[in-house]
Short mmCIF file of C-alpha atoms and ligand atoms in Angstrom, two decimals:
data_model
loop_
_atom_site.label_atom_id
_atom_site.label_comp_id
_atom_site.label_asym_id
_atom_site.label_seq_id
_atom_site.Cartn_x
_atom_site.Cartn_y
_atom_site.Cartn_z
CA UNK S 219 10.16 3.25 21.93
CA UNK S 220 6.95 1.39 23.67
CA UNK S 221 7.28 -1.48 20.90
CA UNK S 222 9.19 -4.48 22.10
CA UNK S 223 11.68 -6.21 19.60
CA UNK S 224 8.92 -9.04 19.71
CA UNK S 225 6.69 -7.20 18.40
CA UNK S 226 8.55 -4.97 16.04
CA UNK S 227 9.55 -8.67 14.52
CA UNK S 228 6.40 -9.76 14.21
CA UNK S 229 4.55 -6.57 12.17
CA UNK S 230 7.92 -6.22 10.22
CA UNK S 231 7.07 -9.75 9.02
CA UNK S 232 3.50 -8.95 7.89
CA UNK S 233 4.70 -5.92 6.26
CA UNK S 234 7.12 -8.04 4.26
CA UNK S 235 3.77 -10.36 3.71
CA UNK S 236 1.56 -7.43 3.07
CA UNK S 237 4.25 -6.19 0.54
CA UNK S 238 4.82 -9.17 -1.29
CA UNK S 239 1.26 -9.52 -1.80
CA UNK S 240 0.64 -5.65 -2.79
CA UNK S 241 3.24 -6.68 -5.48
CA UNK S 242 1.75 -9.10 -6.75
CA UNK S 243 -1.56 -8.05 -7.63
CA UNK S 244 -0.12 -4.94 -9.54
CA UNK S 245 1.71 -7.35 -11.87
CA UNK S 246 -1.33 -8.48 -12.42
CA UNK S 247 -3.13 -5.72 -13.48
CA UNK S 248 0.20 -3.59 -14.32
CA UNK S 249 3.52 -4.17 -16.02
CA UNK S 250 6.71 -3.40 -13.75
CA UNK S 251 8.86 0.00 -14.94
CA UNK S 252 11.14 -0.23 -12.82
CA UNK S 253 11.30 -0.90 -8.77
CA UNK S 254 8.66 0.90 -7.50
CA UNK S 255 7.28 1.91 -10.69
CA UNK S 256 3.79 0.24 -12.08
CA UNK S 257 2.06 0.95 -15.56
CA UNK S 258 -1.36 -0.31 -15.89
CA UNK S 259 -1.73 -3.33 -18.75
CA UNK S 260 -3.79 -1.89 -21.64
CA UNK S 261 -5.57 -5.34 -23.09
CA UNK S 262 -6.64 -5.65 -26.72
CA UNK S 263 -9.67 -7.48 -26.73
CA UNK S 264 -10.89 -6.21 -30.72
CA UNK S 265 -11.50 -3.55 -33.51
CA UNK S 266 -15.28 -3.21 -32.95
CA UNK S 267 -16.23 0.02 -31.38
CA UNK S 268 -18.13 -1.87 -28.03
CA UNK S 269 -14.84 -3.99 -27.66
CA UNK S 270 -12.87 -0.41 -27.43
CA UNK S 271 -15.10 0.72 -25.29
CA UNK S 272 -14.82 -2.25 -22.68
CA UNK S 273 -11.06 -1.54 -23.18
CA UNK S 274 -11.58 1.94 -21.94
CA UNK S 275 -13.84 0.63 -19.35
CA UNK S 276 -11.48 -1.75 -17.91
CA UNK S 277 -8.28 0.06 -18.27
CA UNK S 278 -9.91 2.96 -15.93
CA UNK S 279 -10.91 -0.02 -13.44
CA UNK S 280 -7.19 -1.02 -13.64
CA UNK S 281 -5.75 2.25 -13.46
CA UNK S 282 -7.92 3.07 -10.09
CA UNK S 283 -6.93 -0.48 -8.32
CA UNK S 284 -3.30 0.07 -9.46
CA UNK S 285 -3.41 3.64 -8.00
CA UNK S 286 -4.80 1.95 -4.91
CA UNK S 287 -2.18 -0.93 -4.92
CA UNK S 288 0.83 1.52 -5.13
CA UNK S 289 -0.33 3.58 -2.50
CA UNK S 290 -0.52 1.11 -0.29
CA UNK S 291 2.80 -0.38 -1.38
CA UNK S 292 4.10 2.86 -0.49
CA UNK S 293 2.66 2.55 2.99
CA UNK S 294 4.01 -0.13 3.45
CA UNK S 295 7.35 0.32 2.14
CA UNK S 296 7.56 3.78 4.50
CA UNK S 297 6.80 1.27 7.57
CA UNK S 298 9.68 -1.06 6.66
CA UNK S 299 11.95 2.22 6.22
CA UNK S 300 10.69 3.82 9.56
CA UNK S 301 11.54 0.58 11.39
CA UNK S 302 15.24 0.48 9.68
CA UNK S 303 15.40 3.83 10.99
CA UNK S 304 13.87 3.15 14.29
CA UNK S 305 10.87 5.55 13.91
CA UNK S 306 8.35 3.32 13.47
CA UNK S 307 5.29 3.57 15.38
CA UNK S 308 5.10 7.10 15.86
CA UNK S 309 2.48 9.16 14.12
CA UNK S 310 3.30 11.24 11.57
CA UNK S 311 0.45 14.09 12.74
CA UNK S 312 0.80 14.29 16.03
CA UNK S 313 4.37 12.50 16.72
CA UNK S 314 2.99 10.54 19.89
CA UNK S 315 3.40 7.03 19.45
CA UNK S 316 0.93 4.12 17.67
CA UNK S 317 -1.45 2.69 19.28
CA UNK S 318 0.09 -1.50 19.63
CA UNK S 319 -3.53 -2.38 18.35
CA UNK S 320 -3.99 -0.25 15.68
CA UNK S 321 -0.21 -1.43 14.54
CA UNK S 322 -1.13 -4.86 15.08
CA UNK S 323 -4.29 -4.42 12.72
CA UNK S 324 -2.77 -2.66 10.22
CA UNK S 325 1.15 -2.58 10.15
CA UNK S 326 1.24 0.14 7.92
CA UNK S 327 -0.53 2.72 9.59
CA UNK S 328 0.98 6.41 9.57
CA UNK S 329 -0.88 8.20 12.33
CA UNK S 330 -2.78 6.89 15.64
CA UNK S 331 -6.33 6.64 15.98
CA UNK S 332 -7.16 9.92 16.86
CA UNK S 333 -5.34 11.43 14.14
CA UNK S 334 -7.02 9.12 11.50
CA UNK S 335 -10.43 9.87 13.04
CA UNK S 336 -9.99 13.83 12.49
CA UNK S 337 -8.42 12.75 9.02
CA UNK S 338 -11.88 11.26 8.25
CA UNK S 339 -14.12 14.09 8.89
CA UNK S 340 -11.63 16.88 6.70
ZN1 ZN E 795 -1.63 11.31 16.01
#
């Protein structure tokens, strides 16, 4: 593996950042199940029918930044594994190894920059 231990350190700690935080915004938009299980707070705000509606309204928004949260977590929580398991830095498309800058700007990332680029245009 290209990555020193210095390095591997250092973007292990801002996973464990980046996961800590991820965690803490879903609790507080979402209630925890178990683990790695989330489900989205459904507030009460009233009976009249414009108060259910903003319910609706703001349940969806919750439901999409929760779905957002816990994907990410799950990122995240692969890059901690891969790095347990000493496969960390390699992308999962094309199996040639991370660009250090790309790692460096986001820790979490599952496929080098040329992979993510193609990923874009499908
Ligand atoms: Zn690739």
């Amino acid at each position: 593996m290209a990555l020193s231990e210095e390095i591997l350190k250092e973007l292990k700690e801002k996973l464990i950042i980046e996961k800590e935080r991820l965690k803490k915004e879903l609790r507080k938009i979402a209630q925890p199940v178990d683990d790695d299980e989330y489900k989205t707070i459904y507030e009460d705000i009233g009976e009249e029918k414009d108060e259910n509606a903003t319910e609706v309204q703001m349940y969806a928004n919750r439901l999409a930044v929760k779905e957002d949260l816990e994907r990410q977590l799950k990122d995240v929580e692969n890059a901690l594994k891969k790095i347990e398991e000493h496969k960390y830095g390699i992308c999962e498309k094309c199996g040639k190894e991370i660009e250090i800058e790309r790692l460096k700007a986001y820790p979490a990332a599952k496929t080098c920059i040329r992979c993510a680029r193609e990923n874009q245009g499908e």
